[in-house]
C-alpha cells in the first residue's frame, strides 16, 4: 500500500523561527540545514487553549499556532493549510503534555499525513494512531521524501508493535473496534495467574486483561473499573461515536462512566476566551457534554449552582470519591495518574480511546515497564512532594526521555512518610515525567485516607504490592538529604533547579496556588501556614502582587472553612476561587494577560502559553505564597530567615 507523498511538502519545526518562516514562504530546507530542531514541543503549542473550543475539521486552522521558538510564534492561523504542508519533522519528546486529541486532529485537518520526530510522548502518539495520523521515528524517511520517493505504509509502521500496526492499517481505532465487534465481540476477563514475580502495576493489568499475551510487550485489551471524561472532550467523543456507530450506538455499563464539568466554569472571566469571542463555542461544548450525559444517564459532577466554580477537578474528585486500591481507571486528562496515590493504576487517554471504551468497556494498552523511584531518608524542613518531583524532572535521564511510556512506582522512607494528598502530587506529575501512570503501594496511610474521606473500612489484600524479584526497567535512588526547595524556570517543568541557585532576584506579578496538583487539603495547610506566619508579623501582599488561591474540590473548600483558613486568606489579601482547572489551563483568573508578567505557580506544567502569555515559574505551595509576600521568588525557609 502506497502513501502518496511523492510530492512531499515538508516543514521542519526548527528552533530558529526564521527557518520556519522561510519554509512557509516556499523555501525548501534539508534536515541538516534545518537543525537544530525544536525539542519538547507540547500539545499546548500544537493546539493552544483557544483551539479547544472546536472538535472537528475547524481545528486545522490552529495547527502549531502556539509554537514558541525563542520569543517568537512563527506559525499563524491557517498557515499550514495555506502552505500545503503534508509532512512535519520535529525533535525529541514531540507531543509533551496534555492528552488532548485535538492536537493530532488539528494536524490531520490541516493536511498533514505524516509526523516524523526523534521521539514521541506516549499519549500523543497513541492519539495519532487512533485517528489515522501517521508517525515515525525513522529520520531516514526524511531523505527519502526529499528525493521524491514514495513511501509505503508498511515501511512507515515497520518498527511498530503488531497491534498498533493493525489499528493504523484499519484507518484508526474506532474503525478497528467496529471490525472487532462485528467479528467476534469481546472475551471475558482472562485468568489472573502470575507466573513470575510482578510489580504492582503489572498485577493490576493482569487482573483487568481480557486476553492472554506475552507480558510485557504485547498490546492487551483491558477492562477498567472507571472511565471518566470532562467537558473539553465529550463533544469530540460523541461526534466520533455518532459518525462510526450511528443509530446502533450503545454504551457498555454506563454506571461506570463519570462525567465532569471542571475546565470551563470561569470561561466568562478568561481574557483569552473573551478576546477571541470563543465563549459561545465553549457554551456549545458544555451543552453537548450535558446532552450526552443526560442521554445516557451518566453520573455527573457539575458546576456549582451559585455560578462560581465546579464541584471539583475530575481526577482530584476521582481520588476523593471513587478510586480504590487495585483498580484500573482511565480518564481524558493527562493528569489522571493523580489517583495512583491510592495504589490504583490510572491512565490518561484521548477522545478516541475513551469513545472506544464507552462502547466496548475496554481499552487497548501495551503493558509498560516500570521505573522504581526510591526516595531515601527524611525530607529536609521546608521541602515536600513538589520539590521531590521537580528534582526528579531535572535529572538528565528524565529530560532525555527515559521515562516515556513507563509506570513510575514511588517508594522509600520519604514516600512512606507522605500523606495521600502529597503522594498525589508525585503521581499527578508522572504526566510531566513522560510516564503512562504512577502509583504508590497502598498502606496504613491509604486506609486512613479512605476512612476519613469516605467512611470506608478498606482492607489491603496481600497481592497489592510489588513482589520481591519483580523486574524494573530502571531504578532511581534519590537521597532526600540532597533535596532543597526547588523551582522550574519558564518554558518546561524539566527546567528545575534549587531555588538557592538563582543568580539574581526574580520579581513577580502573580502568585497562583491551586489546580489538581496543588489544590488539595495538605496544599491549603501550607498556604495557610505561610500566610498566618506573615500576618502575625504584619506582613501583607505588596500592592503590585496578586495572589490567587483556587480549591481543587469543594470538599477542600469546606475543609478550609471548617479550619478557619478562609478568614486568614482574606486578611492576607488573597483572591479565593472555587474549584476549576482555571489558570493551569489558561481558563480563568490567575492567568497572565500580557507577555511582560511573571508568575510563580504551584501548577504542574509551564509550557509556553500554558497559563497565559507571560513567564511562569513553578514552585511548591509554600514557595508560591512566600514569594507572594516578598514580591519576588523565595522559599518559606528564606522568608523566615529574613523576617525573624
PDB file of N, CA, C and O in Angstrom, residues 503-534:
ATOM      1  N   UNK A 503      20.585  33.220  40.410  1.00  0.00           N
ATOM      2  CA  UNK A 503      21.717  34.161  40.413  1.00  0.00           C
ATOM      3  C   UNK A 503      21.293  35.597  40.696  1.00  0.00           C
ATOM      4  O   UNK A 503      22.118  36.416  41.096  1.00  0.00           O
ATOM      5  N   UNK A 504      20.015  35.907  40.469  1.00  0.00           N
ATOM      6  CA  UNK A 504      19.530  37.264  40.725  1.00  0.00           C
ATOM      7  C   UNK A 504      18.056  37.205  41.089  1.00  0.00           C
ATOM      8  O   UNK A 504      17.359  36.238  40.756  1.00  0.00           O
ATOM      9  N   UNK A 505      17.541  38.214  41.781  1.00  0.00           N
ATOM     10  CA  UNK A 505      16.138  38.194  42.200  1.00  0.00           C
ATOM     11  C   UNK A 505      15.193  38.156  40.999  1.00  0.00           C
ATOM     12  O   UNK A 505      15.480  38.721  39.945  1.00  0.00           O
ATOM     13  N   UNK A 506      14.066  37.456  41.180  1.00  0.00           N
ATOM     14  CA  UNK A 506      13.032  37.398  40.151  1.00  0.00           C
ATOM     15  C   UNK A 506      11.762  38.017  40.732  1.00  0.00           C
ATOM     16  O   UNK A 506      11.101  37.430  41.585  1.00  0.00           O
ATOM     17  N   UNK A 507      11.437  39.213  40.275  1.00  0.00           N
ATOM     18  CA  UNK A 507      10.237  39.902  40.737  1.00  0.00           C
ATOM     19  C   UNK A 507       9.009  39.264  40.098  1.00  0.00           C
ATOM     20  O   UNK A 507       9.028  38.879  38.935  1.00  0.00           O
ATOM     21  N   UNK A 508       7.937  39.146  40.865  1.00  0.00           N
ATOM     22  CA  UNK A 508       6.723  38.514  40.347  1.00  0.00           C
ATOM     23  C   UNK A 508       5.558  39.503  40.337  1.00  0.00           C
ATOM     24  O   UNK A 508       5.526  40.483  41.088  1.00  0.00           O
ATOM     25  N   UNK A 509       4.602  39.210  39.467  1.00  0.00           N
ATOM     26  CA  UNK A 509       3.357  39.965  39.394  1.00  0.00           C
ATOM     27  C   UNK A 509       2.184  39.145  39.909  1.00  0.00           C
ATOM     28  O   UNK A 509       1.238  39.690  40.470  1.00  0.00           O
ATOM     29  N   UNK A 510       2.250  37.832  39.673  1.00  0.00           N
ATOM     30  CA  UNK A 510       1.146  36.933  40.020  1.00  0.00           C
ATOM     31  C   UNK A 510       1.700  35.747  40.796  1.00  0.00           C
ATOM     32  O   UNK A 510       2.759  35.210  40.456  1.00  0.00           O
ATOM     33  N   UNK A 511       0.981  35.346  41.837  1.00  0.00           N
ATOM     34  CA  UNK A 511       1.260  34.087  42.533  1.00  0.00           C
ATOM     35  C   UNK A 511      -0.026  33.268  42.483  1.00  0.00           C
ATOM     36  O   UNK A 511      -1.096  33.779  42.831  1.00  0.00           O
ATOM     37  N   UNK A 512       0.094  32.030  42.025  1.00  0.00           N
ATOM     38  CA  UNK A 512      -1.106  31.202  41.864  1.00  0.00           C
ATOM     39  C   UNK A 512      -0.916  29.869  42.579  1.00  0.00           C
ATOM     40  O   UNK A 512       0.000  29.105  42.275  1.00  0.00           O
ATOM     41  N   UNK A 513      -1.789  29.593  43.518  1.00  0.00           N
ATOM     42  CA  UNK A 513      -1.813  28.317  44.217  1.00  0.00           C
ATOM     43  C   UNK A 513      -3.133  27.625  43.948  1.00  0.00           C
ATOM     44  O   UNK A 513      -4.195  28.169  44.236  1.00  0.00           O
ATOM     45  N   UNK A 514      -3.076  26.443  43.382  1.00  0.00           N
ATOM     46  CA  UNK A 514      -4.300  25.726  43.063  1.00  0.00           C
ATOM     47  C   UNK A 514      -4.039  24.657  42.038  1.00  0.00           C
ATOM     48  O   UNK A 514      -2.912  24.195  41.888  1.00  0.00           O
ATOM     49  N   UNK A 515      -5.077  24.245  41.323  1.00  0.00           N
ATOM     50  CA  UNK A 515      -5.077  23.194  40.307  1.00  0.00           C
ATOM     51  C   UNK A 515      -5.151  21.832  40.982  1.00  0.00           C
ATOM     52  O   UNK A 515      -5.131  21.715  42.211  1.00  0.00           O
ATOM     53  N   UNK A 516      -5.221  20.787  40.172  1.00  0.00           N
ATOM     54  CA  UNK A 516      -5.277  19.433  40.728  1.00  0.00           C
ATOM     55  C   UNK A 516      -4.033  19.129  41.539  1.00  0.00           C
ATOM     56  O   UNK A 516      -4.082  18.481  42.591  1.00  0.00           O
ATOM     57  N   UNK A 517      -2.889  19.614  41.072  1.00  0.00           N
ATOM     58  CA  UNK A 517      -1.621  19.320  41.731  1.00  0.00           C
ATOM     59  C   UNK A 517      -1.510  19.976  43.091  1.00  0.00           C
ATOM     60  O   UNK A 517      -0.911  19.418  44.006  1.00  0.00           O
ATOM     61  N   UNK A 518      -2.049  21.154  43.219  1.00  0.00           N
ATOM     62  CA  UNK A 518      -1.799  21.952  44.428  1.00  0.00           C
ATOM     63  C   UNK A 518      -3.065  22.577  44.986  1.00  0.00           C
ATOM     64  O   UNK A 518      -3.030  23.670  45.564  1.00  0.00           O
ATOM     65  N   UNK A 519      -4.184  21.866  44.827  1.00  0.00           N
ATOM     66  CA  UNK A 519      -5.446  22.359  45.372  1.00  0.00           C
ATOM     67  C   UNK A 519      -6.033  21.434  46.412  1.00  0.00           C
ATOM     68  O   UNK A 519      -7.231  21.477  46.700  1.00  0.00           O
ATOM     69  N   UNK A 520      -5.187  20.594  47.022  1.00  0.00           N
ATOM     70  CA  UNK A 520      -5.638  19.595  47.977  1.00  0.00           C
ATOM     71  C   UNK A 520      -5.573  20.149  49.408  1.00  0.00           C
ATOM     72  O   UNK A 520      -5.057  21.227  49.654  1.00  0.00           O
ATOM     73  N   UNK A 521      -6.068  19.382  50.371  1.00  0.00           N
ATOM     74  CA  UNK A 521      -6.094  19.849  51.766  1.00  0.00           C
ATOM     75  C   UNK A 521      -4.689  20.151  52.283  1.00  0.00           C
ATOM     76  O   UNK A 521      -4.464  21.193  52.916  1.00  0.00           O
ATOM     77  N   UNK A 522      -3.761  19.242  52.034  1.00  0.00           N
ATOM     78  CA  UNK A 522      -2.397  19.473  52.527  1.00  0.00           C
ATOM     79  C   UNK A 522      -1.779  20.719  51.915  1.00  0.00           C
ATOM     80  O   UNK A 522      -1.006  21.429  52.556  1.00  0.00           O
ATOM     81  N   UNK A 523      -2.105  20.990  50.647  1.00  0.00           N
ATOM     82  CA  UNK A 523      -1.587  22.192  49.996  1.00  0.00           C
ATOM     83  C   UNK A 523      -2.135  23.446  50.678  1.00  0.00           C
ATOM     84  O   UNK A 523      -1.404  24.413  50.915  1.00  0.00           O
ATOM     85  N   UNK A 524      -3.413  23.402  51.021  1.00  0.00           N
ATOM     86  CA  UNK A 524      -4.006  24.564  51.692  1.00  0.00           C
ATOM     87  C   UNK A 524      -3.519  24.685  53.132  1.00  0.00           C
ATOM     88  O   UNK A 524      -3.475  25.793  53.679  1.00  0.00           O
ATOM     89  N   UNK A 525      -3.132  23.585  53.744  1.00  0.00           N
ATOM     90  CA  UNK A 525      -2.452  23.683  55.040  1.00  0.00           C
ATOM     91  C   UNK A 525      -1.166  24.507  54.886  1.00  0.00           C
ATOM     92  O   UNK A 525      -0.839  25.340  55.742  1.00  0.00           O
ATOM     93  N   UNK A 526      -0.443  24.252  53.780  1.00  0.00           N
ATOM     94  CA  UNK A 526       0.800  25.005  53.530  1.00  0.00           C
ATOM     95  C   UNK A 526       0.516  26.475  53.259  1.00  0.00           C
ATOM     96  O   UNK A 526       1.198  27.361  53.789  1.00  0.00           O
ATOM     97  N   UNK A 527      -0.465  26.750  52.398  1.00  0.00           N
ATOM     98  CA  UNK A 527      -0.800  28.149  52.116  1.00  0.00           C
ATOM     99  C   UNK A 527      -1.130  28.890  53.411  1.00  0.00           C
ATOM    100  O   UNK A 527      -0.670  30.015  53.652  1.00  0.00           O
ATOM    101  N   UNK A 528      -1.925  28.225  54.244  1.00  0.00           N
ATOM    102  CA  UNK A 528      -2.336  28.868  55.486  1.00  0.00           C
ATOM    103  C   UNK A 528      -1.155  29.067  56.424  1.00  0.00           C
ATOM    104  O   UNK A 528      -1.021  30.137  57.051  1.00  0.00           O
ATOM    105  N   UNK A 529      -0.296  28.081  56.537  1.00  0.00           N
ATOM    106  CA  UNK A 529       0.837  28.194  57.463  1.00  0.00           C
ATOM    107  C   UNK A 529       1.705  29.401  57.129  1.00  0.00           C
ATOM    108  O   UNK A 529       2.123  30.156  58.024  1.00  0.00           O
ATOM    109  N   UNK A 530       1.974  29.617  55.845  1.00  0.00           N
ATOM    110  CA  UNK A 530       2.818  30.743  55.445  1.00  0.00           C
ATOM    111  C   UNK A 530       2.099  32.067  55.674  1.00  0.00           C
ATOM    112  O   UNK A 530       2.674  33.022  56.232  1.00  0.00           O
ATOM    113  N   UNK A 531       0.836  32.140  55.253  1.00  0.00           N
ATOM    114  CA  UNK A 531       0.114  33.408  55.370  1.00  0.00           C
ATOM    115  C   UNK A 531      -0.181  33.757  56.825  1.00  0.00           C
ATOM    116  O   UNK A 531      -0.137  34.933  57.221  1.00  0.00           O
ATOM    117  N   UNK A 532      -0.471  32.746  57.640  1.00  0.00           N
ATOM    118  CA  UNK A 532      -0.700  33.006  59.064  1.00  0.00           C
ATOM    119  C   UNK A 532       0.577  33.517  59.724  1.00  0.00           C
ATOM    120  O   UNK A 532       0.543  34.447  60.547  1.00  0.00           O
ATOM    121  N   UNK A 533       1.711  32.916  59.344  1.00  0.00           N
ATOM    122  CA  UNK A 533       3.003  33.377  59.853  1.00  0.00           C
ATOM    123  C   UNK A 533       3.248  34.829  59.434  1.00  0.00           C
ATOM    124  O   UNK A 533       3.688  35.660  60.244  1.00  0.00           O
ATOM    125  N   UNK A 534       2.956  35.149  58.175  1.00  0.00           N
ATOM    126  CA  UNK A 534       3.192  36.504  57.679  1.00  0.00           C
ATOM    127  C   UNK A 534       2.300  37.516  58.393  1.00  0.00           C
ATOM    128  O   UNK A 534       2.760  38.598  58.800  1.00  0.00           O
TER     129      UNK A 534
END
